[in-house]
């Protein structure tokens, strides 16, 4: 090994070989060499990243007078040489650190057949993400309540600590005496036998070596009496709504039934109604004149209507009444009289007109 290589080895032994940084911060990984004084055209500088035993990535290189800093897609635009790398300072700067930047970095400098290198380990730690706080249990006196807290990301280990916050001066206070911390899950605290003294603001702190984040949750313990009143009020409202719906429904059905009866009443035929009696109208000179006027001339509708009206307005004293057999009157002595047969042919000759009545009454009328 040449004296220069020996001196370089001594320098590497004295240099810092491990860095620990928080994500989103910047870091400079040192690499100094003495090969820039040799031939300028043959100077080569290369930074490599070993994320595992078998995976190696090129970070940035200088060769043939050009710098190549877009070799790694994950670090593209975030890596660069810090100063005059040709004069002896080939340190690497990485901005906006990410967890994927962690690993073992190797700086290799070559010129005129001579080599120098440096090995640096970079650790990137992430602060806990803002934790989520929530409650599990019943917020009423005498019950147990569980306070839960959890961060979704961050470098392990993450520790959790619950504390109570005084709302007046915003200072941290101890938890109630009845509280119990879950040893296997420090993010969980159990508040046993809740009282009104348990009401307040509680804060959870999530902490690791990179930093801490917190969240708060409010606990409001309700009186058992208040719970009963609320439940009763809710039940009363539900029952009232049901009754109102029932009344509206019955009213609508009653109106529909009434409207249906009014529409169907004119169409009903009473079976127990008395059948209309038949009347025999005696022909007269006016009726015959009317008939002759209708058959002969048929000049106007008004003449026919007046003749028909005069035919129907004859006095009942001059018109004999005919009673159908099924509606014959009984004699005064209690004996039934034989129904008289009506000669319909004679009636027709006399000018009578047959009128049919509904089938239910089983009767007919002559006019």
Short mmCIF file of C-alpha atoms in Angstrom, two decimals:
data_model
loop_
_atom_site.label_atom_id
_atom_site.label_comp_id
_atom_site.label_asym_id
_atom_site.label_seq_id
_atom_site.Cartn_x
_atom_site.Cartn_y
_atom_site.Cartn_z
CA UNK A 1 0.00 0.00 0.00
CA UNK A 2 1.37 3.43 -0.97
CA UNK A 3 2.03 6.13 1.66
CA UNK A 4 -0.89 8.15 0.31
CA UNK A 5 -3.21 5.24 0.73
CA UNK A 6 -1.88 4.68 4.23
CA UNK A 7 -2.45 8.30 5.17
CA UNK A 8 -5.93 8.11 3.68
CA UNK A 9 -6.67 5.05 5.76
CA UNK A 10 -5.55 6.90 8.88
CA UNK A 11 -7.85 9.83 7.94
CA UNK A 12 -10.81 7.52 7.46
CA UNK A 13 -10.26 6.02 10.87
CA UNK A 14 -10.47 9.43 12.43
CA UNK A 15 -13.53 10.61 10.40
CA UNK A 16 -17.15 10.22 11.51
CA UNK A 17 -18.60 7.15 9.84
CA UNK A 18 -22.21 7.21 11.08
CA UNK A 19 -24.84 9.91 10.79
CA UNK A 20 -28.37 9.99 12.18
CA UNK A 21 -30.80 12.56 10.86
CA UNK A 22 -34.51 13.27 11.05
CA UNK A 23 -36.62 12.93 7.93
CA UNK A 24 -37.18 16.14 5.93
CA UNK A 25 -33.88 17.55 7.17
CA UNK A 26 -30.64 17.97 5.12
CA UNK A 27 -27.35 16.16 5.60
CA UNK A 28 -23.77 16.39 4.24
CA UNK A 29 -21.74 13.20 4.02
CA UNK A 30 -17.99 14.04 4.03
CA UNK A 31 -15.46 12.70 1.54
CA UNK A 32 -12.00 14.30 1.14
CA UNK A 33 -9.24 13.16 -1.20
CA UNK A 34 -5.74 14.15 -2.37
CA UNK A 35 -5.92 12.89 -5.92
CA UNK A 36 -7.03 16.12 -7.54
CA UNK A 37 -3.43 17.35 -7.80
CA UNK A 38 -2.64 14.60 -10.27
CA UNK A 39 -3.91 14.46 -13.84
CA UNK A 40 -7.14 16.51 -14.07
CA UNK A 41 -8.51 14.70 -17.09
CA UNK A 42 -8.51 11.26 -15.50
CA UNK A 43 -10.18 12.15 -12.17
CA UNK A 44 -13.24 10.00 -11.36
CA UNK A 45 -15.53 10.38 -8.32
CA UNK A 46 -18.39 8.03 -7.53
CA UNK A 47 -20.93 7.81 -4.67
CA UNK A 48 -22.68 4.47 -4.17
CA UNK A 49 -25.52 3.45 -1.83
CA UNK A 50 -25.84 -0.05 -0.41
CA UNK A 51 -29.37 -0.59 0.91
CA UNK A 52 -28.66 -4.29 1.50
CA UNK A 53 -25.96 -6.85 0.92
CA UNK A 54 -27.02 -7.43 -2.67
CA UNK A 55 -28.54 -4.07 -3.70
CA UNK A 56 -26.27 -1.22 -4.79
CA UNK A 57 -27.29 2.08 -6.39
CA UNK A 58 -25.22 4.86 -8.00
CA UNK A 59 -26.03 8.21 -6.37
CA UNK A 60 -23.83 10.74 -8.19
CA UNK A 61 -20.62 10.54 -10.28
CA UNK A 62 -18.02 12.78 -11.89
CA UNK A 63 -16.27 11.41 -14.95
CA UNK A 64 -14.75 12.89 -18.09
CA UNK A 65 -15.33 16.43 -16.85
CA UNK A 66 -19.12 15.96 -16.37
CA UNK A 67 -21.32 15.49 -13.28
CA UNK A 68 -24.14 12.92 -13.41
CA UNK A 69 -26.66 13.44 -10.60
CA UNK A 70 -29.79 11.81 -12.05
CA UNK A 71 -28.73 8.20 -11.79
CA UNK A 72 -31.11 7.32 -8.96
CA UNK A 73 -34.76 8.09 -9.59
CA UNK A 74 -35.63 8.25 -5.85
CA UNK A 75 -32.90 10.84 -5.18
CA UNK A 76 -33.09 12.74 -8.42
CA UNK A 77 -32.85 16.49 -7.79
CA UNK A 78 -31.94 16.04 -4.10
CA UNK A 79 -28.20 15.15 -4.32
CA UNK A 80 -25.17 17.25 -5.26
CA UNK A 81 -21.46 17.87 -4.53
CA UNK A 82 -21.03 20.49 -1.79
CA UNK A 83 -17.93 22.37 -3.04
CA UNK A 84 -14.90 22.07 -5.34
CA UNK A 85 -14.81 18.30 -5.67
CA UNK A 86 -11.85 18.45 -8.08
CA UNK A 87 -9.69 20.24 -5.49
CA UNK A 88 -10.20 17.59 -2.82
CA UNK A 89 -13.68 17.95 -1.25
CA UNK A 90 -16.10 15.43 -2.79
CA UNK A 91 -18.64 15.58 0.06
CA UNK A 92 -22.24 14.62 -0.80
CA UNK A 93 -25.24 16.76 0.15
CA UNK A 94 -28.76 15.27 0.40
CA UNK A 95 -31.76 17.53 1.00
CA UNK A 96 -35.27 16.65 2.25
CA UNK A 97 -34.22 13.31 3.67
CA UNK A 98 -36.54 10.36 3.27
CA UNK A 99 -36.57 7.01 4.98
CA UNK A 100 -35.43 5.41 1.69
CA UNK A 101 -32.18 7.44 1.88
CA UNK A 102 -30.97 5.36 4.82
CA UNK A 103 -28.14 2.89 4.15
CA UNK A 104 -24.39 2.54 3.72
CA UNK A 105 -22.72 5.11 1.42
CA UNK A 106 -19.33 4.58 -0.26
CA UNK A 107 -17.27 7.43 -1.74
CA UNK A 108 -14.71 6.23 -4.35
CA UNK A 109 -12.09 8.57 -5.85
CA UNK A 110 -9.77 7.36 -8.66
CA UNK A 111 -7.04 9.18 -10.51
CA UNK A 112 -3.95 7.96 -12.37
CA UNK A 113 -4.39 4.44 -11.07
CA UNK A 114 -4.70 5.46 -7.40
CA UNK A 115 -7.82 5.02 -5.24
CA UNK A 116 -9.26 6.56 -2.11
CA UNK A 117 -12.61 5.83 -0.55
CA UNK A 118 -14.78 6.49 2.49
CA UNK A 119 -17.57 4.44 4.15
CA UNK A 120 -20.44 6.28 5.86
CA UNK A 121 -23.63 4.87 7.39
CA UNK A 122 -26.71 7.09 7.29
CA UNK A 123 -29.75 6.50 9.51
CA UNK A 124 -32.94 8.40 8.87
CA UNK A 125 -35.52 8.54 11.66
CA UNK A 126 -39.11 9.78 11.33
CA UNK A 127 -41.10 11.58 13.94
CA UNK A 128 -44.37 9.94 14.93
CA UNK A 129 -47.27 11.00 12.77
CA UNK A 130 -49.95 13.02 14.51
CA UNK A 131 -51.71 10.41 16.65
CA UNK A 132 -55.43 9.73 16.60
CA UNK A 133 -57.31 9.90 19.90
CA UNK A 134 -60.70 8.27 20.49
CA UNK A 135 -62.96 6.97 23.27
CA UNK A 136 -64.41 3.50 23.82
CA UNK A 137 -67.12 2.94 26.39
CA UNK A 138 -70.14 4.68 27.91
CA UNK A 139 -69.94 8.27 29.14
CA UNK A 140 -72.12 7.88 32.22
CA UNK A 141 -71.50 7.82 35.95
CA UNK A 142 -70.31 4.52 37.38
CA UNK A 143 -69.18 3.16 33.98
CA UNK A 144 -65.66 2.47 32.67
CA UNK A 145 -64.14 4.42 29.78
CA UNK A 146 -61.10 3.58 27.64
CA UNK A 147 -58.88 6.31 26.14
CA UNK A 148 -57.14 5.18 22.94
CA UNK A 149 -54.15 6.76 21.13
CA UNK A 150 -52.21 5.57 18.07
CA UNK A 151 -49.75 6.99 15.48
CA UNK A 152 -49.93 5.52 12.00
CA UNK A 153 -46.22 6.05 11.15
CA UNK A 154 -42.87 6.89 12.71
CA UNK A 155 -39.60 5.23 13.60
CA UNK A 156 -39.96 2.63 16.32
CA UNK A 157 -40.02 2.53 19.22
CA UNK A 158 -42.83 5.02 19.85
CA UNK A 159 -43.87 5.68 23.44
CA UNK A 160 -47.28 7.02 24.48
CA UNK A 161 -48.17 9.04 27.54
CA UNK A 162 -51.59 10.28 28.65
CA UNK A 163 -52.09 13.36 30.81
CA UNK A 164 -54.90 15.62 31.83
CA UNK A 165 -54.93 19.28 30.72
CA UNK A 166 -56.13 22.10 32.96
CA UNK A 167 -58.33 24.17 30.67
CA UNK A 168 -57.75 27.37 32.63
CA UNK A 169 -53.95 27.56 32.40
CA UNK A 170 -53.41 24.71 29.86
CA UNK A 171 -50.96 22.97 32.18
CA UNK A 172 -50.53 19.22 32.34
CA UNK A 173 -51.98 17.37 35.32
CA UNK A 174 -51.97 13.82 36.59
CA UNK A 175 -54.67 11.39 35.56
CA UNK A 176 -57.52 10.61 38.01
CA UNK A 177 -56.56 8.14 40.77
CA UNK A 178 -58.90 5.48 39.37
CA UNK A 179 -57.14 5.43 35.95
CA UNK A 180 -55.13 2.40 34.83
CA UNK A 181 -52.49 2.25 32.05
CA UNK A 182 -52.38 -0.84 29.85
CA UNK A 183 -48.78 -2.06 30.12
CA UNK A 184 -48.94 -4.12 26.92
CA UNK A 185 -50.48 -1.17 25.05
CA UNK A 186 -49.32 2.15 26.54
CA UNK A 187 -51.58 4.04 24.16
CA UNK A 188 -54.59 2.81 26.15
CA UNK A 189 -55.72 4.19 29.50
CA UNK A 190 -58.77 2.90 31.41
CA UNK A 191 -60.82 5.33 33.49
CA UNK A 192 -62.75 3.23 36.00
CA UNK A 193 -65.96 4.16 37.84
CA UNK A 194 -66.54 7.48 36.11
CA UNK A 195 -67.66 10.48 38.16
CA UNK A 196 -68.23 14.15 37.41
CA UNK A 197 -64.61 14.70 38.47
CA UNK A 198 -63.54 12.64 35.45
CA UNK A 199 -64.91 15.28 33.06
CA UNK A 200 -62.18 17.25 31.31
CA UNK A 201 -59.61 17.47 28.51
CA UNK A 202 -57.08 14.64 28.04
CA UNK A 203 -53.90 14.72 25.93
CA UNK A 204 -51.86 11.87 24.44
CA UNK A 205 -48.14 12.39 23.62
CA UNK A 206 -46.49 10.11 21.02
CA UNK A 207 -42.68 10.30 21.28
CA UNK A 208 -39.61 8.71 19.70
CA UNK A 209 -35.97 9.73 19.19
CA UNK A 210 -36.92 12.02 16.28
CA UNK A 211 -39.56 14.07 18.08
CA UNK A 212 -43.13 14.00 19.36
CA UNK A 213 -46.70 14.71 18.33
CA UNK A 214 -49.91 14.94 20.37
CA UNK A 215 -53.69 14.81 20.20
CA UNK A 216 -56.47 15.74 22.62
CA UNK A 217 -59.91 14.36 23.43
CA UNK A 218 -62.68 15.65 25.66
CA UNK A 219 -64.48 13.51 28.24
CA UNK A 220 -67.96 14.64 29.39
CA UNK A 221 -69.56 12.39 32.00
CA UNK A 222 -73.38 12.52 32.08
CA UNK A 223 -75.67 12.10 35.08
CA UNK A 224 -77.72 8.92 35.11
CA UNK A 225 -80.86 11.05 35.62
CA UNK A 226 -80.06 13.09 32.55
CA UNK A 227 -79.69 9.93 30.53
CA UNK A 228 -83.14 8.73 31.67
CA UNK A 229 -84.70 12.07 30.80
CA UNK A 230 -83.14 12.05 27.37
CA UNK A 231 -84.28 8.48 26.72
CA UNK A 232 -87.82 9.35 27.89
CA UNK A 233 -87.93 12.43 25.69
CA UNK A 234 -86.82 10.44 22.68
CA UNK A 235 -89.44 7.75 23.32
CA UNK A 236 -92.14 10.41 23.76
CA UNK A 237 -91.25 12.04 20.46
CA UNK A 238 -91.34 8.69 18.68
CA UNK A 239 -94.75 7.79 20.16
CA UNK A 240 -96.14 11.24 19.30
CA UNK A 241 -95.01 10.92 15.71
CA UNK A 242 -96.62 7.48 15.46
CA UNK A 243 -99.95 8.79 16.82
CA UNK A 244 -99.88 11.75 14.47
CA UNK A 245 -99.24 9.46 11.53
CA UNK A 246 -102.13 7.19 12.61
CA UNK A 247 -104.57 10.11 12.92
CA UNK A 248 -103.62 11.46 9.50
CA UNK A 249 -103.96 8.01 8.00
CA UNK A 250 -107.44 7.44 9.50
CA UNK A 251 -108.61 10.88 8.36
CA UNK A 252 -107.50 10.24 4.81
CA UNK A 253 -109.20 6.83 4.71
CA UNK A 254 -112.44 8.29 6.11
CA UNK A 255 -112.49 10.99 3.43
CA UNK A 256 -111.82 8.41 0.73
CA UNK A 257 -114.67 6.22 2.01
CA UNK A 258 -117.09 9.13 2.12
CA UNK A 259 -116.19 10.22 -1.39
CA UNK A 260 -116.64 6.64 -2.62
CA UNK A 261 -120.13 6.39 -1.05
CA UNK A 262 -121.18 9.70 -2.61
CA UNK A 263 -120.05 8.51 -6.03
CA UNK A 264 -121.79 5.12 -5.74
CA UNK A 265 -125.11 6.33 -4.23
CA UNK A 266 -126.79 7.38 -7.57
CA UNK A 267 -125.98 3.98 -9.08
CA UNK A 268 -127.65 1.92 -6.34
CA UNK A 269 -131.15 0.37 -6.96
CA UNK A 270 -133.31 -0.29 -3.94
CA UNK A 271 -134.77 -3.75 -4.15
CA UNK A 272 -137.39 -3.07 -1.48
CA UNK A 273 -138.87 -0.01 -3.30
CA UNK A 274 -142.50 -0.26 -4.43
CA UNK A 275 -142.87 -0.84 -8.13
CA UNK A 276 -144.54 2.03 -10.05
CA UNK A 277 -148.21 1.52 -10.97
CA UNK A 278 -149.34 1.23 -14.56
CA UNK A 279 -151.59 3.99 -15.91
CA UNK A 280 -153.91 3.75 -18.85
CA UNK A 281 -154.27 7.02 -20.67
CA UNK A 282 -157.51 7.43 -22.58
CA UNK A 283 -156.98 8.72 -26.04
CA UNK A 284 -158.56 12.08 -26.78
CA UNK A 285 -158.93 14.34 -29.65
CA UNK A 286 -155.86 16.29 -28.69
CA UNK A 287 -153.72 13.13 -28.51
CA UNK A 288 -154.93 11.84 -31.84
CA UNK A 289 -154.36 15.25 -33.30
CA UNK A 290 -150.91 15.24 -31.88
CA UNK A 291 -150.19 11.80 -33.36
CA UNK A 292 -151.45 12.77 -36.72
CA UNK A 293 -149.46 15.93 -36.58
CA UNK A 294 -146.29 13.97 -35.76
CA UNK A 295 -146.82 11.27 -38.39
CA UNK A 296 -148.07 13.58 -41.05
CA UNK A 297 -145.87 16.59 -41.01
CA UNK A 298 -143.01 16.00 -38.47
CA UNK A 299 -142.25 19.64 -39.09
CA UNK A 300 -140.87 20.74 -35.75
CA UNK A 301 -139.75 19.09 -32.57
CA UNK A 302 -141.60 21.56 -30.38
CA UNK A 303 -145.03 20.48 -31.74
CA UNK A 304 -144.27 16.83 -30.94
CA UNK A 305 -143.11 17.70 -27.43
CA UNK A 306 -146.26 19.72 -26.67
CA UNK A 307 -148.52 16.92 -27.92
CA UNK A 308 -146.68 14.37 -25.83
CA UNK A 309 -146.89 16.65 -22.77
CA UNK A 310 -150.65 17.08 -23.23
CA UNK A 311 -151.07 13.31 -23.45
CA UNK A 312 -149.31 12.82 -20.07
CA UNK A 313 -151.25 15.56 -18.26
CA UNK A 314 -154.74 14.11 -18.48
CA UNK A 315 -156.74 14.15 -15.32
CA UNK A 316 -156.56 11.04 -13.25
CA UNK A 317 -160.36 11.12 -12.86
CA UNK A 318 -160.82 10.22 -16.55
CA UNK A 319 -158.11 7.60 -16.57
CA UNK A 320 -158.83 4.13 -15.20
CA UNK A 321 -156.11 2.53 -13.12
CA UNK A 322 -154.80 -0.91 -13.87
CA UNK A 323 -153.08 -2.87 -11.23
CA UNK A 324 -150.69 -5.70 -12.11
CA UNK A 325 -151.68 -9.11 -10.76
CA UNK A 326 -148.92 -9.19 -8.15
CA UNK A 327 -150.03 -5.81 -6.75
CA UNK A 328 -153.89 -6.37 -6.56
CA UNK A 329 -155.78 -4.97 -3.61
CA UNK A 330 -157.65 -7.07 -1.09
CA UNK A 331 -161.40 -6.64 -0.66
CA UNK A 332 -162.87 -5.06 2.45
CA UNK A 333 -164.18 -8.35 3.68
CA UNK A 334 -160.76 -9.91 3.66
CA UNK A 335 -161.28 -11.89 0.44
CA UNK A 336 -158.85 -11.54 -2.33
CA UNK A 337 -160.25 -10.55 -5.68
CA UNK A 338 -159.17 -12.20 -8.81
CA UNK A 339 -156.80 -10.08 -10.86
CA UNK A 340 -158.38 -8.79 -14.03
CA UNK A 341 -156.71 -9.68 -17.22
CA UNK A 342 -155.75 -6.80 -19.42
CA UNK A 343 -156.19 -7.00 -23.13
CA UNK A 344 -152.97 -5.49 -24.36
CA UNK A 345 -154.15 -5.58 -27.95
CA UNK A 346 -157.09 -3.31 -27.13
CA UNK A 347 -154.83 -1.00 -25.23
CA UNK A 348 -152.54 -0.73 -28.20
CA UNK A 349 -155.48 0.04 -30.46
CA UNK A 350 -156.55 2.78 -28.11
CA UNK A 351 -153.14 4.41 -28.46
CA UNK A 352 -151.47 3.29 -25.20
CA UNK A 353 -147.70 3.03 -25.08
CA UNK A 354 -145.81 0.30 -23.16
CA UNK A 355 -143.02 1.47 -20.85
CA UNK A 356 -140.52 -1.02 -19.32
CA UNK A 357 -139.34 -0.53 -15.74
CA UNK A 358 -136.20 -1.99 -14.06
CA UNK A 359 -136.06 -5.77 -13.84
CA UNK A 360 -135.82 -5.72 -10.04
CA UNK A 361 -139.39 -4.39 -9.66
CA UNK A 362 -140.85 -6.99 -12.07
CA UNK A 363 -143.49 -4.45 -13.18
CA UNK A 364 -144.36 -2.45 -16.23
CA UNK A 365 -146.15 0.80 -16.91
CA UNK A 366 -148.33 1.89 -19.74
CA UNK A 367 -148.74 5.46 -20.76
#
